[in-house]
PDB file of C-alpha atoms in Angstrom:
ATOM      1  CA  MET S   1       7.305  -0.390 -23.940  1.00 41.00           C
ATOM      2  CA  GLN S   2      10.125   1.127 -21.859  1.00 45.00           C
ATOM      3  CA  ARG S   3       7.634   2.879 -19.540  1.00 46.00           C
ATOM      4  CA  GLU S   4       5.816  -0.389 -18.874  1.00 43.00           C
ATOM      5  CA  GLN S   5       9.064  -2.181 -18.004  1.00 44.00           C
ATOM      6  CA  THR S   6      10.084   0.620 -15.616  1.00 46.00           C
ATOM      7  CA  THR S   7       6.784   0.580 -13.766  1.00 44.00           C
ATOM      8  CA  ILE S   8       6.674  -3.202 -13.471  1.00 46.00           C
ATOM      9  CA  ASN S   9      10.133  -3.018 -11.951  1.00 81.00           C
ATOM     10  CA  MET S  10       8.919  -0.508  -9.351  1.00 85.00           C
ATOM     11  CA  ARG S  11       6.280  -2.910  -8.039  1.00 86.00           C
ATOM     12  CA  LYS S  12       8.662  -5.866  -8.090  1.00 89.00           C
ATOM     13  CA  HIS S  13      11.331  -3.801  -6.379  1.00 93.00           C
ATOM     14  CA  PHE S  14       8.795  -2.706  -3.763  1.00 94.00           C
ATOM     15  CA  THR S  15       7.898  -6.306  -2.902  1.00 95.00           C
ATOM     16  CA  ALA S  16      11.600  -7.189  -2.691  1.00 96.00           C
ATOM     17  CA  LEU S  17      12.125  -4.268  -0.276  1.00 97.00           C
ATOM     18  CA  VAL S  18       9.195  -5.444   1.827  1.00 98.00           C
ATOM     19  CA  HIS S  19      10.519  -9.013   1.903  1.00 98.00           C
ATOM     20  CA  ALA S  20      13.986  -7.848   2.978  1.00 98.00           C
ATOM     21  CA  ARG S  21      12.553  -5.687   5.762  1.00 98.00           C
ATOM     22  CA  MET S  22      10.263  -8.512   6.928  1.00 98.00           C
ATOM     23  CA  GLN S  23      13.384 -10.662   7.391  1.00 98.00           C
ATOM     24  CA  GLN S  24      14.837  -7.978   9.660  1.00 97.00           C
ATOM     25  CA  ASN S  25      11.686  -6.833  11.458  1.00 98.00           C
ATOM     26  CA  THR S  26       9.092  -9.302  12.715  1.00 98.00           C
ATOM     27  CA  THR S  27       6.532  -6.558  13.336  1.00 98.00           C
ATOM     28  CA  ILE S  28       5.978  -5.897   9.610  1.00 99.00           C
ATOM     29  CA  TRP S  29       2.795  -7.397   8.150  1.00 99.00           C
ATOM     30  CA  VAL S  30       1.385  -7.316   4.603  1.00 98.00           C
ATOM     31  CA  ILE S  31      -2.363  -7.082   4.034  1.00 97.00           C
ATOM     32  CA  THR S  32      -3.725  -7.282   0.497  1.00 95.00           C
ATOM     33  CA  GLY S  33      -7.113  -7.477  -1.134  1.00 88.00           C
ATOM     34  CA  ASP S  34      -6.990 -10.561  -3.341  1.00 78.00           C
ATOM     35  CA  LEU S  35      -4.410  -9.308  -5.832  1.00 76.00           C
ATOM     36  CA  GLY S  36      -0.710  -9.104  -6.514  1.00 64.00           C
ATOM     37  CA  TYR S  37      -0.397 -12.763  -7.418  1.00 70.00           C
ATOM     38  CA  GLY S  38       3.176 -13.477  -8.330  1.00 84.00           C
ATOM     39  CA  LEU S  39       4.369 -10.275  -6.679  1.00 88.00           C
ATOM     40  CA  TRP S  40       3.722 -11.553  -3.159  1.00 93.00           C
ATOM     41  CA  ASP S  41       4.559 -15.267  -3.592  1.00 94.00           C
ATOM     42  CA  LYS S  42       7.890 -15.076  -1.746  1.00 96.00           C
ATOM     43  CA  VAL S  43       6.413 -13.038   1.114  1.00 96.00           C
ATOM     44  CA  ARG S  44       3.424 -15.390   1.388  1.00 95.00           C
ATOM     45  CA  THR S  45       5.725 -18.443   1.377  1.00 96.00           C
ATOM     46  CA  ASP S  46       8.379 -17.123   3.757  1.00 98.00           C
ATOM     47  CA  PHE S  47       6.081 -15.255   6.175  1.00 98.00           C
ATOM     48  CA  PRO S  48       2.647 -16.907   5.999  1.00 97.00           C
ATOM     49  CA  GLU S  49       1.773 -15.805   9.528  1.00 98.00           C
ATOM     50  CA  ARG S  50       2.328 -12.133   8.557  1.00 99.00           C
ATOM     51  CA  PHE S  51       0.624 -12.136   5.160  1.00 97.00           C
ATOM     52  CA  VAL S  52      -3.142 -11.560   5.112  1.00 96.00           C
ATOM     53  CA  ASN S  53      -5.287 -11.735   1.973  1.00 95.00           C
ATOM     54  CA  THR S  54      -8.691 -10.303   2.854  1.00 94.00           C
ATOM     55  CA  GLY S  55     -10.259 -10.919  -0.533  1.00 89.00           C
ATOM     56  CA  ALA S  56     -12.562  -8.239  -1.898  1.00 89.00           C
ATOM     57  CA  ALA S  57     -13.267  -6.780   1.548  1.00 91.00           C
ATOM     58  CA  GLU S  58     -11.524  -3.432   1.485  1.00 92.00           C
ATOM     59  CA  GLN S  59     -12.986  -1.981   4.689  1.00 93.00           C
ATOM     60  CA  SER S  60     -11.968  -5.135   6.526  1.00 96.00           C
ATOM     61  CA  MET S  61      -8.508  -4.879   4.969  1.00 96.00           C
ATOM     62  CA  ILE S  62      -8.037  -1.416   6.490  1.00 98.00           C
ATOM     63  CA  GLY S  63      -9.703  -2.452   9.753  1.00 98.00           C
ATOM     64  CA  ILE S  64      -7.300  -5.370  10.164  1.00 98.00           C
ATOM     65  CA  ALA S  65      -4.383  -3.029   9.486  1.00 99.00           C
ATOM     66  CA  VAL S  66      -5.657  -0.590  12.120  1.00 99.00           C
ATOM     67  CA  GLY S  67      -5.914  -3.407  14.669  1.00 99.00           C
ATOM     68  CA  LEU S  68      -2.392  -4.563  13.905  1.00 99.00           C
ATOM     69  CA  ALA S  69      -1.030  -1.017  14.224  1.00 99.00           C
ATOM     70  CA  LEU S  70      -2.749  -0.629  17.591  1.00 98.00           C
ATOM     71  CA  GLN S  71      -0.897  -3.774  18.706  1.00 98.00           C
ATOM     72  CA  GLY S  72       2.458  -2.235  17.753  1.00 98.00           C
ATOM     73  CA  LYS S  73       2.777  -3.929  14.380  1.00 99.00           C
ATOM     74  CA  ILE S  74       3.684  -2.195  11.098  1.00 99.00           C
ATOM     75  CA  PRO S  75       0.888  -2.970   8.636  1.00 99.00           C
ATOM     76  CA  LEU S  76       1.621  -2.444   4.946  1.00 98.00           C
ATOM     77  CA  VAL S  77      -1.623  -2.511   2.952  1.00 98.00           C
ATOM     78  CA  TYR S  78      -1.352  -3.140  -0.800  1.00 95.00           C
ATOM     79  CA  SER S  79      -4.106  -2.920  -3.385  1.00 92.00           C
ATOM     80  CA  ILE S  80      -5.061  -1.310  -6.664  1.00 87.00           C
ATOM     81  CA  THR S  81      -5.324   2.388  -5.851  1.00 86.00           C
ATOM     82  CA  PRO S  82      -9.121   2.885  -6.156  1.00 86.00           C
ATOM     83  CA  PHE S  83      -9.806  -0.236  -4.092  1.00 86.00           C
ATOM     84  CA  LEU S  84      -7.332   0.965  -1.475  1.00 91.00           C
ATOM     85  CA  LEU S  85      -8.667   4.524  -1.145  1.00 92.00           C
ATOM     86  CA  TYR S  86     -12.213   4.830  -2.448  1.00 89.00           C
ATOM     87  CA  ARG S  87     -14.001   1.731  -1.187  1.00 89.00           C
ATOM     88  CA  PRO S  88     -12.750   1.989   2.442  1.00 93.00           C
ATOM     89  CA  PHE S  89     -12.847   5.805   2.483  1.00 94.00           C
ATOM     90  CA  GLU S  90     -14.712   6.134   5.800  1.00 96.00           C
ATOM     91  CA  THR S  91     -12.391   3.737   7.624  1.00 97.00           C
ATOM     92  CA  ILE S  92      -9.343   5.621   6.345  1.00 97.00           C
ATOM     93  CA  ARG S  93     -10.939   8.939   7.306  1.00 97.00           C
ATOM     94  CA  ASN S  94     -11.806   7.839  10.833  1.00 98.00           C
ATOM     95  CA  TYR S  95      -8.718   5.886  11.842  1.00 98.00           C
ATOM     96  CA  LEU S  96      -5.818   7.107   9.729  1.00 98.00           C
ATOM     97  CA  ALA S  97      -6.754  10.745   9.136  1.00 98.00           C
ATOM     98  CA  HIS S  98      -8.452  11.577  12.449  1.00 97.00           C
ATOM     99  CA  GLU S  99      -6.927   9.090  14.902  1.00 98.00           C
ATOM    100  CA  ARG S 100      -3.573   9.048  13.079  1.00 98.00           C
ATOM    101  CA  ILE S 101      -3.143   5.292  13.346  1.00 98.00           C
ATOM    102  CA  PRO S 102       0.173   4.534  11.582  1.00 98.00           C
ATOM    103  CA  VAL S 103      -1.049   2.303   8.761  1.00 99.00           C
ATOM    104  CA  LYS S 104       0.986   2.360   5.543  1.00 98.00           C
ATOM    105  CA  LEU S 105      -1.102   2.304   2.346  1.00 97.00           C
ATOM    106  CA  PHE S 106       0.475   1.271  -0.973  1.00 95.00           C
ATOM    107  CA  GLY S 107      -1.640   1.819  -4.065  1.00 89.00           C
ATOM    108  CA  SER S 108      -0.814   0.199  -7.373  1.00 83.00           C
ATOM    109  CA  GLY S 109      -1.582   2.213 -10.485  1.00 66.00           C
ATOM    110  CA  ARG S 110      -1.766   5.894 -11.361  1.00 66.00           C
ATOM    111  CA  ASP S 111      -4.319   7.758 -13.394  1.00 52.00           C
ATOM    112  CA  LYS S 112      -5.507   5.348 -16.100  1.00 50.00           C
ATOM    113  CA  GLU S 113      -2.741   2.758 -15.887  1.00 57.00           C
ATOM    114  CA  TYR S 114      -5.460   0.104 -15.566  1.00 54.00           C
ATOM    115  CA  VAL S 115      -7.317   1.547 -18.576  1.00 54.00           C
ATOM    116  CA  SER S 116      -8.386  -1.798 -20.017  1.00 61.00           C
ATOM    117  CA  GLU S 117     -10.117  -2.778 -16.762  1.00 60.00           C
ATOM    118  CA  GLY S 118     -12.434   0.239 -16.912  1.00 55.00           C
ATOM    119  CA  PHE S 119     -12.999   3.380 -14.872  1.00 50.00           C
ATOM    120  CA  SER S 120     -13.572   1.483 -11.619  1.00 55.00           C
ATOM    121  CA  HIS S 121      -9.830   0.716 -11.699  1.00 51.00           C
ATOM    122  CA  TRP S 122      -8.637   4.233 -12.544  1.00 51.00           C
ATOM    123  CA  ALA S 123      -6.874   6.378  -9.959  1.00 70.00           C
ATOM    124  CA  GLU S 124      -7.343   9.861 -11.327  1.00 66.00           C
ATOM    125  CA  GLU S 125      -8.428  11.415  -8.021  1.00 77.00           C
ATOM    126  CA  ASP S 126      -6.009   9.982  -5.458  1.00 82.00           C
ATOM    127  CA  ARG S 127      -4.065  13.226  -5.045  1.00 78.00           C
ATOM    128  CA  ALA S 128      -7.286  15.175  -4.500  1.00 85.00           C
ATOM    129  CA  VAL S 129      -8.533  12.607  -1.979  1.00 88.00           C
ATOM    130  CA  LEU S 130      -5.280  12.743  -0.023  1.00 87.00           C
ATOM    131  CA  GLN S 131      -5.461  16.545   0.131  1.00 90.00           C
ATOM    132  CA  LEU S 132      -8.539  16.056   2.311  1.00 91.00           C
ATOM    133  CA  PHE S 133      -6.328  14.323   4.867  1.00 96.00           C
ATOM    134  CA  PRO S 134      -3.237  16.414   5.642  1.00 95.00           C
ATOM    135  CA  SER S 135      -2.398  14.069   8.536  1.00 97.00           C
ATOM    136  CA  ILE S 136      -1.749  11.225   6.069  1.00 97.00           C
ATOM    137  CA  ARG S 137       1.643  11.734   4.484  1.00 96.00           C
ATOM    138  CA  SER S 138       1.696  10.913   0.793  1.00 94.00           C
ATOM    139  CA  PHE S 139       4.361  10.042  -1.738  1.00 94.00           C
ATOM    140  CA  TRP S 140       4.317   9.374  -5.504  1.00 90.00           C
ATOM    141  CA  PRO S 141       7.809   8.049  -6.324  1.00 93.00           C
ATOM    142  CA  GLU S 142       8.826   8.430  -9.949  1.00 89.00           C
ATOM    143  CA  SER S 143      11.637   5.893  -9.779  1.00 91.00           C
ATOM    144  CA  VAL S 144      12.992   2.963  -7.814  1.00 92.00           C
ATOM    145  CA  ALA S 145      15.701   5.298  -6.491  1.00 92.00           C
ATOM    146  CA  GLU S 146      13.060   7.634  -5.043  1.00 93.00           C
ATOM    147  CA  LEU S 147      11.237   4.699  -3.462  1.00 94.00           C
ATOM    148  CA  ASN S 148      14.498   3.478  -1.918  1.00 93.00           C
ATOM    149  CA  SER S 149      15.291   6.908  -0.495  1.00 93.00           C
ATOM    150  CA  GLU S 150      12.079   7.100   1.546  1.00 93.00           C
ATOM    151  CA  PHE S 151      11.122   3.483   2.185  1.00 95.00           C
ATOM    152  CA  ASP S 152      12.699   2.861   5.593  1.00 94.00           C
ATOM    153  CA  GLU S 153      11.512   6.208   6.946  1.00 94.00           C
ATOM    154  CA  LEU S 154       7.938   5.778   5.827  1.00 92.00           C
ATOM    155  CA  ILE S 155       7.506   2.268   7.188  1.00 92.00           C
ATOM    156  CA  THR S 156       9.113   2.934  10.561  1.00 93.00           C
ATOM    157  CA  ASN S 157       7.747   6.337  11.527  1.00 94.00           C
ATOM    158  CA  LYS S 158       4.588   6.627  13.591  1.00 96.00           C
ATOM    159  CA  GLU S 159       2.437   8.382  10.993  1.00 97.00           C
ATOM    160  CA  PRO S 160      -0.045   7.075   8.448  1.00 98.00           C
ATOM    161  CA  TRP S 161       1.286   7.075   4.885  1.00 98.00           C
ATOM    162  CA  TYR S 162      -0.058   6.655   1.378  1.00 95.00           C
ATOM    163  CA  VAL S 163       2.379   5.669  -1.369  1.00 95.00           C
ATOM    164  CA  ASN S 164       1.342   5.350  -4.991  1.00 91.00           C
ATOM    165  CA  LEU S 165       3.375   2.866  -7.017  1.00 89.00           C
ATOM    166  CA  LYS S 166       3.448   2.940 -10.791  1.00 79.00           C
ATOM    167  CA  ARG S 167       1.884  -0.120 -12.333  1.00 68.00           C
TER     168      ARG S 167
END
């Protein structure tokens, strides 16, 4: 039970960090794929013009983020890890890995943290996938403190990032 509470806090803390930075920086946008209900309510309410829910259209989700980044915005894309990496693989490969467009990817769930939803929701291969793309920096924080220590750097630098958040 303690592990579950810790990981829930990481996601909640992440959304609180995003909200605080969105108050300070009007170039930060959040793009999500029809999930995170409850987590994103405050962001959606306070910044409706900078919150995009693409629904189950993962390639479009990444494509929108690429377009925003090319316009000088800071797109933060949030989804369950396999939906974030596997479904839009080609778009990530072409624009983030090869063109180095500075999109920030945030995946929710590690390994089999979504075990009850079935293997389509498991993220057992994300580290291996990211090894294919050395130009995308990656980070698997183990605690809220680790997330805090890197958050401002990873959202403001001009490189693509992948961050895996514990469920």
